[in-house]
Amino acid sequence: QMQLQESGPGLAKPSETLSLTCTVSGGSVSSSYWTWIRQPPGKGPEWIGYIFYNGATNFNPSLKSRVSMSIDTSKNQFSLNVSSVTAADTAFYYCARDWGAGCDHWGQGILVTVSS
Amino acid sequence: DIQMTQSPSSLSASVGDRVTITCRASQGIHHFLAWYQQKPGRVPKLLIYAASTLHSGVPSRFSGSGSGTDFTLIISSLQPDDVATYYCQTYNSVLRTFGQGTKVEVK
């Protein structure tokens, strides 16, 4: 059974860069779309973007200028960077596998709080 | 960008009731629509993809229909375990967009 696990700091300072990593077990990142989704507490999910195994990416236009993603197939990991964060970036951040028809495997999520 | 609008934003129904949630896309998305269930404090779970195909392990009381711009999620007989917020998501293009959610409660 595929499992995903987010890791990274739970606290980021305003104007700094938020960095998270997702480790995949029970499957390979060498297929599918590897996705980041965030959800502010009490609100709905927001799709951030995805990265394909070859490094191709697509991002939410509203976040595109501040987001980057990378993938390391040797470690079966993919990563998210969100730059110039503000309090509005406080959210649960989920990594997920998008198999082309929705996200069928999700990590447990990590709460990232932006605060000085 | 495609916008997804769900209605209602919340509903309360009795156990055994038939529950209907709608999702409307701002432009045609063929059948490229997924539905998710998110129970309180839990991670979203994929329920339905391709507008009407049940994901593995999803109870048969859930069903989906629609194509183009208008879609429906039906719970044929509401159970206490179905208390959750339901989200639609399109994957029609290289981008993905969620609806704002429908919160389902049991009376």
mmCIF file of C-alpha atoms in Angstrom:
data_model
loop_
_atom_site.group_PDB
_atom_site.id
_atom_site.type_symbol
_atom_site.label_atom_id
_atom_site.label_comp_id
_atom_site.label_asym_id
_atom_site.label_seq_id
_atom_site.Cartn_x
_atom_site.Cartn_y
_atom_site.Cartn_z
ATOM 1 C CA GLN A 1 0.000 0.000 0.000
ATOM 2 C CA MET A 2 1.424 3.355 -1.029
ATOM 3 C CA GLN A 3 2.100 5.805 1.762
ATOM 4 C CA LEU A 4 3.133 9.444 1.666
ATOM 5 C CA GLN A 5 4.650 11.425 4.521
ATOM 6 C CA GLU A 6 5.234 15.150 4.673
ATOM 7 C CA SER A 7 8.172 16.529 6.614
ATOM 8 C CA GLY A 8 9.560 19.960 7.324
ATOM 9 C CA PRO A 9 9.322 22.862 9.740
ATOM 10 C CA GLY A 10 5.934 23.576 11.246
ATOM 11 C CA LEU A 11 6.771 27.243 11.616
ATOM 12 C CA ALA A 12 7.912 29.779 9.064
ATOM 13 C CA LYS A 13 8.640 33.465 9.491
ATOM 14 C CA PRO A 14 6.975 36.087 7.311
ATOM 15 C CA SER A 15 8.913 36.854 4.116
ATOM 16 C CA GLU A 16 10.900 33.623 4.391
ATOM 17 C CA THR A 17 10.609 30.447 2.308
ATOM 18 C CA LEU A 18 8.516 27.491 3.388
ATOM 19 C CA SER A 19 10.114 24.164 2.429
ATOM 20 C CA LEU A 20 8.486 20.760 2.689
ATOM 21 C CA THR A 21 9.404 17.269 1.526
ATOM 22 C CA CYS A 22 7.172 14.303 0.803
ATOM 23 C CA THR A 23 8.570 10.787 1.071
ATOM 24 C CA VAL A 24 6.781 8.058 -0.850
ATOM 25 C CA SER A 25 6.874 4.421 0.222
ATOM 26 C CA GLY A 26 5.187 1.395 -1.276
ATOM 27 C CA GLY A 27 5.420 2.857 -4.767
ATOM 28 C CA SER A 28 7.671 4.775 -7.121
ATOM 29 C CA VAL A 29 7.621 8.462 -7.979
ATOM 30 C CA SER A 30 8.625 7.477 -11.513
ATOM 31 C CA SER A 31 5.012 7.735 -12.670
ATOM 32 C CA SER A 32 1.924 9.823 -11.840
ATOM 33 C CA TYR A 33 1.644 13.468 -10.874
ATOM 34 C CA TRP A 34 3.039 14.300 -7.435
ATOM 35 C CA THR A 35 0.892 16.978 -5.949
ATOM 36 C CA TRP A 36 0.815 19.539 -3.177
ATOM 37 C CA ILE A 37 -2.484 20.736 -1.770
ATOM 38 C CA ARG A 38 -3.003 23.072 1.152
ATOM 39 C CA GLN A 39 -5.957 23.732 3.378
ATOM 40 C CA PRO A 40 -6.196 26.666 5.802
ATOM 41 C CA PRO A 41 -7.812 25.568 9.066
ATOM 42 C CA GLY A 42 -11.581 25.535 8.666
ATOM 43 C CA LYS A 43 -11.471 26.187 4.910
ATOM 44 C CA GLY A 44 -11.489 24.144 1.740
ATOM 45 C CA PRO A 45 -8.476 22.656 -0.017
ATOM 46 C CA GLU A 46 -6.445 24.647 -2.514
ATOM 47 C CA TRP A 47 -4.475 22.914 -5.235
ATOM 48 C CA ILE A 48 -0.888 24.242 -5.261
ATOM 49 C CA GLY A 49 0.496 22.242 -8.167
ATOM 50 C CA TYR A 50 2.181 19.056 -9.225
ATOM 51 C CA ILE A 51 5.456 17.715 -10.544
ATOM 52 C CA PHE A 52 5.879 14.805 -12.912
ATOM 53 C CA TYR A 53 8.730 12.337 -12.566
ATOM 54 C CA ASN A 54 10.691 14.047 -15.345
ATOM 55 C CA GLY A 55 10.527 17.363 -13.520
ATOM 56 C CA ALA A 56 7.714 18.925 -15.525
ATOM 57 C CA THR A 57 5.507 21.100 -13.355
ATOM 58 C CA ASN A 58 2.176 22.902 -13.325
ATOM 59 C CA PHE A 59 1.178 25.381 -10.662
ATOM 60 C CA ASN A 60 -1.914 27.205 -9.484
ATOM 61 C CA PRO A 61 -1.766 30.570 -11.292
ATOM 62 C CA SER A 62 -2.488 32.371 -8.020
ATOM 63 C CA LEU A 63 0.696 30.940 -6.466
ATOM 64 C CA LYS A 64 2.889 30.414 -9.516
ATOM 65 C CA SER A 65 5.232 33.337 -8.858
ATOM 66 C CA ARG A 66 6.151 32.025 -5.377
ATOM 67 C CA VAL A 67 6.113 28.236 -5.808
ATOM 68 C CA SER A 68 8.724 25.768 -6.957
ATOM 69 C CA MET A 69 8.846 21.989 -6.820
ATOM 70 C CA SER A 70 11.523 19.383 -7.292
ATOM 71 C CA ILE A 71 11.670 15.610 -7.391
ATOM 72 C CA ASP A 72 14.375 13.133 -6.419
ATOM 73 C CA THR A 73 13.616 9.754 -7.941
ATOM 74 C CA SER A 74 16.624 8.158 -6.225
ATOM 75 C CA LYS A 75 15.155 9.001 -2.817
ATOM 76 C CA ASN A 76 11.522 8.598 -3.877
ATOM 77 C CA GLN A 77 10.846 12.124 -2.633
ATOM 78 C CA PHE A 78 9.444 15.351 -3.966
ATOM 79 C CA SER A 79 9.578 18.811 -2.457
ATOM 80 C CA LEU A 80 7.753 22.133 -2.286
ATOM 81 C CA ASN A 81 9.090 25.637 -1.763
ATOM 82 C CA VAL A 82 6.829 28.631 -1.211
ATOM 83 C CA SER A 83 8.695 31.923 -1.034
ATOM 84 C CA SER A 84 7.838 35.244 0.608
ATOM 85 C CA VAL A 85 5.286 33.680 2.917
ATOM 86 C CA THR A 86 2.696 35.644 4.872
ATOM 87 C CA ALA A 87 0.093 34.697 7.445
ATOM 88 C CA ALA A 88 -2.217 33.827 4.541
ATOM 89 C CA ASP A 89 0.044 30.846 3.795
ATOM 90 C CA THR A 90 -0.745 29.267 7.169
ATOM 91 C CA ALA A 91 -2.378 25.953 6.359
ATOM 92 C CA PHE A 92 -2.256 22.204 6.489
ATOM 93 C CA TYR A 93 -0.034 21.147 3.616
ATOM 94 C CA TYR A 94 -0.739 17.764 2.030
ATOM 95 C CA CYS A 95 1.256 15.831 -0.499
ATOM 96 C CA ALA A 96 -0.707 13.452 -2.691
ATOM 97 C CA ARG A 97 -0.515 11.234 -5.733
ATOM 98 C CA ASP A 98 -2.636 12.378 -8.656
ATOM 99 C CA TRP A 99 -3.021 9.415 -10.983
ATOM 100 C CA GLY A 100 -4.608 11.537 -13.664
ATOM 101 C CA ALA A 101 -8.160 11.151 -12.363
ATOM 102 C CA GLY A 102 -7.920 12.630 -8.891
ATOM 103 C CA CYS A 103 -5.738 12.166 -5.844
ATOM 104 C CA ASP A 104 -5.996 8.611 -4.572
ATOM 105 C CA HIS A 105 -3.224 8.633 -1.980
ATOM 106 C CA TRP A 106 -2.590 11.433 0.502
ATOM 107 C CA GLY A 107 -0.132 12.138 3.246
ATOM 108 C CA GLN A 108 -1.395 12.877 6.728
ATOM 109 C CA GLY A 109 -0.696 16.557 6.296
ATOM 110 C CA ILE A 110 1.547 18.973 8.143
ATOM 111 C CA LEU A 111 0.404 22.228 9.695
ATOM 112 C CA VAL A 112 2.641 25.122 8.753
ATOM 113 C CA THR A 113 2.125 28.324 10.684
ATOM 114 C CA VAL A 114 3.563 31.588 9.417
ATOM 115 C CA SER A 115 4.371 33.810 12.350
ATOM 116 C CA SER A 116 7.220 35.915 13.642
ATOM 117 C CA ASP B 1 -9.310 29.483 -15.149
ATOM 118 C CA ILE B 2 -12.134 27.050 -14.436
ATOM 119 C CA GLN B 3 -14.262 27.822 -11.372
ATOM 120 C CA MET B 4 -16.160 25.101 -9.518
ATOM 121 C CA THR B 5 -19.288 26.046 -7.588
ATOM 122 C CA GLN B 6 -20.968 23.648 -5.187
ATOM 123 C CA SER B 7 -24.430 23.830 -3.695
ATOM 124 C CA PRO B 8 -25.644 23.824 -1.087
ATOM 125 C CA SER B 9 -22.778 24.934 1.155
ATOM 126 C CA SER B 10 -24.271 22.859 3.955
ATOM 127 C CA LEU B 11 -27.195 20.567 4.602
ATOM 128 C CA SER B 12 -28.724 18.577 7.413
ATOM 129 C CA ALA B 13 -30.640 15.384 6.745
ATOM 130 C CA SER B 14 -31.924 12.366 8.616
ATOM 131 C CA VAL B 15 -30.421 8.903 8.584
ATOM 132 C CA GLY B 16 -31.800 7.066 5.574
ATOM 133 C CA ASP B 17 -32.491 10.215 3.567
ATOM 134 C CA ARG B 18 -31.358 10.657 -0.005
ATOM 135 C CA VAL B 19 -28.838 13.489 -0.207
ATOM 136 C CA THR B 20 -27.942 15.390 -3.369
ATOM 137 C CA ILE B 21 -24.948 17.709 -3.815
ATOM 138 C CA THR B 22 -24.333 19.599 -7.025
ATOM 139 C CA CYS B 23 -21.161 20.951 -8.584
ATOM 140 C CA ARG B 24 -21.143 23.337 -11.518
ATOM 141 C CA ALA B 25 -18.107 24.143 -13.659
ATOM 142 C CA SER B 26 -17.659 27.579 -15.221
ATOM 143 C CA GLN B 27 -16.899 25.890 -18.534
ATOM 144 C CA GLY B 28 -17.313 22.406 -19.942
ATOM 145 C CA ILE B 29 -15.041 19.798 -18.384
ATOM 146 C CA HIS B 30 -16.391 16.673 -20.103
ATOM 147 C CA HIS B 31 -16.426 14.010 -17.372
ATOM 148 C CA PHE B 32 -13.137 15.041 -15.753
ATOM 149 C CA LEU B 33 -14.489 15.426 -12.250
ATOM 150 C CA ALA B 34 -13.649 13.832 -8.918
ATOM 151 C CA TRP B 35 -15.478 13.897 -5.590
ATOM 152 C CA TYR B 36 -13.780 13.734 -2.206
ATOM 153 C CA GLN B 37 -15.039 13.141 1.310
ATOM 154 C CA GLN B 38 -13.303 14.810 4.245
ATOM 155 C CA LYS B 39 -14.416 13.767 7.694
ATOM 156 C CA PRO B 40 -13.727 16.162 10.577
ATOM 157 C CA GLY B 41 -10.025 16.230 11.421
ATOM 158 C CA ARG B 42 -9.177 13.759 8.663
ATOM 159 C CA VAL B 43 -7.488 13.744 5.287
ATOM 160 C CA PRO B 44 -9.674 14.009 2.163
ATOM 161 C CA LYS B 45 -10.481 10.684 0.528
ATOM 162 C CA LEU B 46 -11.230 10.081 -3.132
ATOM 163 C CA LEU B 47 -14.808 8.872 -3.565
ATOM 164 C CA ILE B 48 -15.557 9.130 -7.261
ATOM 165 C CA TYR B 49 -13.584 9.877 -10.410
ATOM 166 C CA ALA B 50 -14.542 10.357 -14.027
ATOM 167 C CA ALA B 51 -17.770 11.871 -12.686
ATOM 168 C CA SER B 52 -19.413 8.519 -11.978
ATOM 169 C CA THR B 53 -16.841 5.801 -11.223
ATOM 170 C CA LEU B 54 -16.618 4.727 -7.582
ATOM 171 C CA HIS B 55 -13.114 4.530 -6.209
ATOM 172 C CA SER B 56 -12.086 1.216 -4.682
ATOM 173 C CA GLY B 57 -13.777 0.466 -1.365
ATOM 174 C CA VAL B 58 -16.386 3.237 -1.566
ATOM 175 C CA PRO B 59 -19.863 2.109 -0.448
ATOM 176 C CA SER B 60 -22.414 1.693 -3.197
ATOM 177 C CA ARG B 61 -24.778 4.215 -1.571
ATOM 178 C CA PHE B 62 -22.554 6.876 -3.141
ATOM 179 C CA SER B 63 -23.045 7.664 -6.799
ATOM 180 C CA GLY B 64 -22.054 10.402 -9.194
ATOM 181 C CA SER B 65 -23.399 11.653 -12.468
ATOM 182 C CA GLY B 66 -23.097 14.458 -14.958
ATOM 183 C CA SER B 67 -20.927 15.736 -17.762
ATOM 184 C CA GLY B 68 -20.058 19.062 -19.293
ATOM 185 C CA THR B 69 -20.773 21.670 -16.635
ATOM 186 C CA ASP B 70 -23.252 20.088 -14.210
ATOM 187 C CA PHE B 71 -22.489 17.241 -11.848
ATOM 188 C CA THR B 72 -24.199 15.536 -8.942
ATOM 189 C CA LEU B 73 -23.089 13.471 -5.977
ATOM 190 C CA ILE B 74 -25.843 11.385 -4.408
ATOM 191 C CA ILE B 75 -25.878 9.527 -1.129
ATOM 192 C CA SER B 76 -28.832 7.202 -1.538
ATOM 193 C CA SER B 77 -29.350 6.487 2.157
ATOM 194 C CA LEU B 78 -27.488 8.791 4.527
ATOM 195 C CA GLN B 79 -25.579 7.063 7.326
ATOM 196 C CA PRO B 80 -24.047 8.569 10.476
ATOM 197 C CA ASP B 81 -20.605 7.712 9.082
ATOM 198 C CA ASP B 82 -21.261 10.037 6.129
ATOM 199 C CA VAL B 83 -20.953 13.185 8.250
ATOM 200 C CA ALA B 84 -18.257 15.054 6.360
ATOM 201 C CA THR B 85 -17.530 17.861 3.936
ATOM 202 C CA TYR B 86 -17.650 16.865 0.291
ATOM 203 C CA TYR B 87 -15.571 18.543 -2.391
ATOM 204 C CA CYS B 88 -15.619 18.320 -6.149
ATOM 205 C CA GLN B 89 -12.437 18.790 -8.163
ATOM 206 C CA THR B 90 -11.888 19.102 -11.873
ATOM 207 C CA TYR B 91 -8.879 17.672 -13.662
ATOM 208 C CA ASN B 92 -10.003 18.760 -17.127
ATOM 209 C CA SER B 93 -6.823 20.659 -17.902
ATOM 210 C CA VAL B 94 -3.268 20.635 -16.627
ATOM 211 C CA LEU B 95 -4.631 22.604 -13.678
ATOM 212 C CA ARG B 96 -6.893 21.279 -10.956
ATOM 213 C CA THR B 97 -9.565 23.247 -9.084
ATOM 214 C CA PHE B 98 -11.639 22.360 -6.035
ATOM 215 C CA GLY B 99 -15.159 23.421 -5.246
ATOM 216 C CA GLN B 100 -15.724 25.238 -1.970
ATOM 217 C CA GLY B 101 -17.305 22.233 -0.284
ATOM 218 C CA THR B 102 -20.643 21.005 1.029
ATOM 219 C CA LYS B 103 -20.889 20.154 4.709
ATOM 220 C CA VAL B 104 -23.257 17.265 5.433
ATOM 221 C CA GLU B 105 -24.686 16.792 8.904
ATOM 222 C CA VAL B 106 -27.118 14.293 10.372
ATOM 223 C CA LYS B 107 -30.218 15.600 12.151
#
